[in-house]
């Protein structure tokens, strides 16, 4: 990302935004799918449109070098990267802006910031890469605080120690994905954790949101890669012991994983590393019937083969992102220890048992560089990286382009898919947005998949946020009613709270609130995300 400029309103880098022939082709493809869509392009407004006021608070002199009151900086830290965030920025509607952005460079400075905010009743919103899609970094905290600061940890970005014997590393929480891998690569290691947000998200963000990586099976959640955590809270520091496993009571790590900065600020972690892969295999399998593809993936998930990639796209998703007219399974294996030919061969045998066909043979490579790829896998990987940029471009053209991700057991999948499809289509009719619903699997487990539903609809410019909110509300209710989770890997934030509160057992929620009262007695840490703000004295 060196030499590039982060967008203050949308995804990624300004220089990488959709433009030229890519934008023209995107518009043509969308017009073919939704011929009645008004695809007029709308540009981001000038910063002055937002009317950002002066900061209500002033940092202590000892912290002044860490503080930014710049309007562009504050606006960039006022929202995440969900569809509704991007559109609100394009419309000039960002009402919740932090008073200051604070960038500590050490844990002691984090302690100092929390001490100041605790005493001054200032809300603190921990901020990594800012890629939240659930309102997790938005300072929407109510009026009971004297102000709000965005605590940007990206200056704390170093690998502090590598234990080669145990194959683990001590890493500061603010490091973004590419810089983490840059530091591990010379030693031959990788964290092997690549969410779609990899380039613009941080280790601390992954930990705080219990993020899921790109890999479909085995060590795919950040939980699986966490050896221990160190967390700063307003009441003191919590550090868990480095262990490969322990049965000594409830896990302190599990308490903070997924807490979204509401219980403390993760400053560093010991994480489990992997040797960099040497052997890879890739294949693209077509299924004339989507249900046959689902059965094949279930067989794969229960086979113990543990593919690195097992991404099933329904026909509409495959058409939009891979140019295929049938359901497509993007399948891959990799290993640092041994060739994976036998694993791929057996996986393809399972796929053929369920009617799967290959347009081209599987590819097997041995290298330390580029992963094995097929033409379809290449197309998918390219579209996977470009999706957020294209989402922004379509949002600027009045389209509603957003996703729901969930997880359910295999026996419930058909009912969950039908419930989501019905709820989304009905909601689109209600709000007057003609569109399509797609589905793909991002992760699979022996007992169930993680379906990822996409909405592509023609909205009405100026009303697309409200239209999306209606669709979101309908589908979220359908997910909970069908027994699925409100989120598999996108966290709770503020946007998922109504449905998370239905999913979370009441007594557990009460215990969580009690824990927050101990760790954060003034209730300053990310109020409203996961937990409501604590009542003021």
mmCIF file of C-alpha atoms in Angstrom, residues 62-67 101-113 127 150-160 171-175 232 265-268:
data_model
loop_
_atom_site.group_PDB
_atom_site.id
_atom_site.type_symbol
_atom_site.label_atom_id
_atom_site.label_comp_id
_atom_site.label_asym_id
_atom_site.label_seq_id
_atom_site.Cartn_x
_atom_site.Cartn_y
_atom_site.Cartn_z
ATOM 1 C CA UNK A 62 1.271 14.287 27.369
ATOM 2 C CA UNK A 63 -0.907 12.780 24.628
ATOM 3 C CA UNK A 64 -1.014 15.745 22.256
ATOM 4 C CA UNK A 65 1.551 14.277 19.854
ATOM 5 C CA UNK A 66 -0.708 11.249 19.322
ATOM 6 C CA UNK A 67 -3.884 13.186 18.579
ATOM 7 C CA UNK A 101 -8.360 10.273 16.482
ATOM 8 C CA UNK A 102 -5.653 9.017 18.851
ATOM 9 C CA UNK A 103 -2.777 6.861 17.601
ATOM 10 C CA UNK A 104 -0.785 5.320 20.465
ATOM 11 C CA UNK A 105 2.606 3.829 19.668
ATOM 12 C CA UNK A 106 2.979 1.691 22.801
ATOM 13 C CA UNK A 107 0.941 -0.147 25.377
ATOM 14 C CA UNK A 108 1.813 2.430 28.030
ATOM 15 C CA UNK A 109 0.240 5.098 25.836
ATOM 16 C CA UNK A 110 -2.904 2.972 25.499
ATOM 17 C CA UNK A 111 -3.041 2.836 29.295
ATOM 18 C CA UNK A 112 -2.656 6.604 29.471
ATOM 19 C CA UNK A 113 -5.457 7.142 26.936
ATOM 20 C CA UNK A 127 -10.029 1.025 15.574
ATOM 21 C CA UNK A 150 -11.254 6.711 17.865
ATOM 22 C CA UNK A 151 -8.317 4.726 19.250
ATOM 23 C CA UNK A 152 -6.351 3.827 16.110
ATOM 24 C CA UNK A 153 -3.812 1.099 16.935
ATOM 25 C CA UNK A 154 -2.130 0.815 13.537
ATOM 26 C CA UNK A 155 1.104 2.400 14.777
ATOM 27 C CA UNK A 156 1.568 -0.692 16.963
ATOM 28 C CA UNK A 157 2.428 -3.003 14.077
ATOM 29 C CA UNK A 158 5.497 -5.087 14.869
ATOM 30 C CA UNK A 159 6.272 -8.771 15.241
ATOM 31 C CA UNK A 160 8.038 -8.587 18.596
ATOM 32 C CA UNK A 171 2.642 -9.651 17.492
ATOM 33 C CA UNK A 172 1.328 -6.173 18.213
ATOM 34 C CA UNK A 173 -2.379 -5.903 17.561
ATOM 35 C CA UNK A 174 -2.343 -2.955 15.164
ATOM 36 C CA UNK A 175 -0.474 -4.674 12.336
ATOM 37 C CA UNK A 232 -5.582 -3.337 28.503
ATOM 38 C CA UNK A 265 -8.172 -3.124 24.122
ATOM 39 C CA UNK A 266 -6.124 -6.026 22.744
ATOM 40 C CA UNK A 267 -2.560 -4.758 22.458
ATOM 41 C CA UNK A 268 -0.677 -7.913 21.479
#
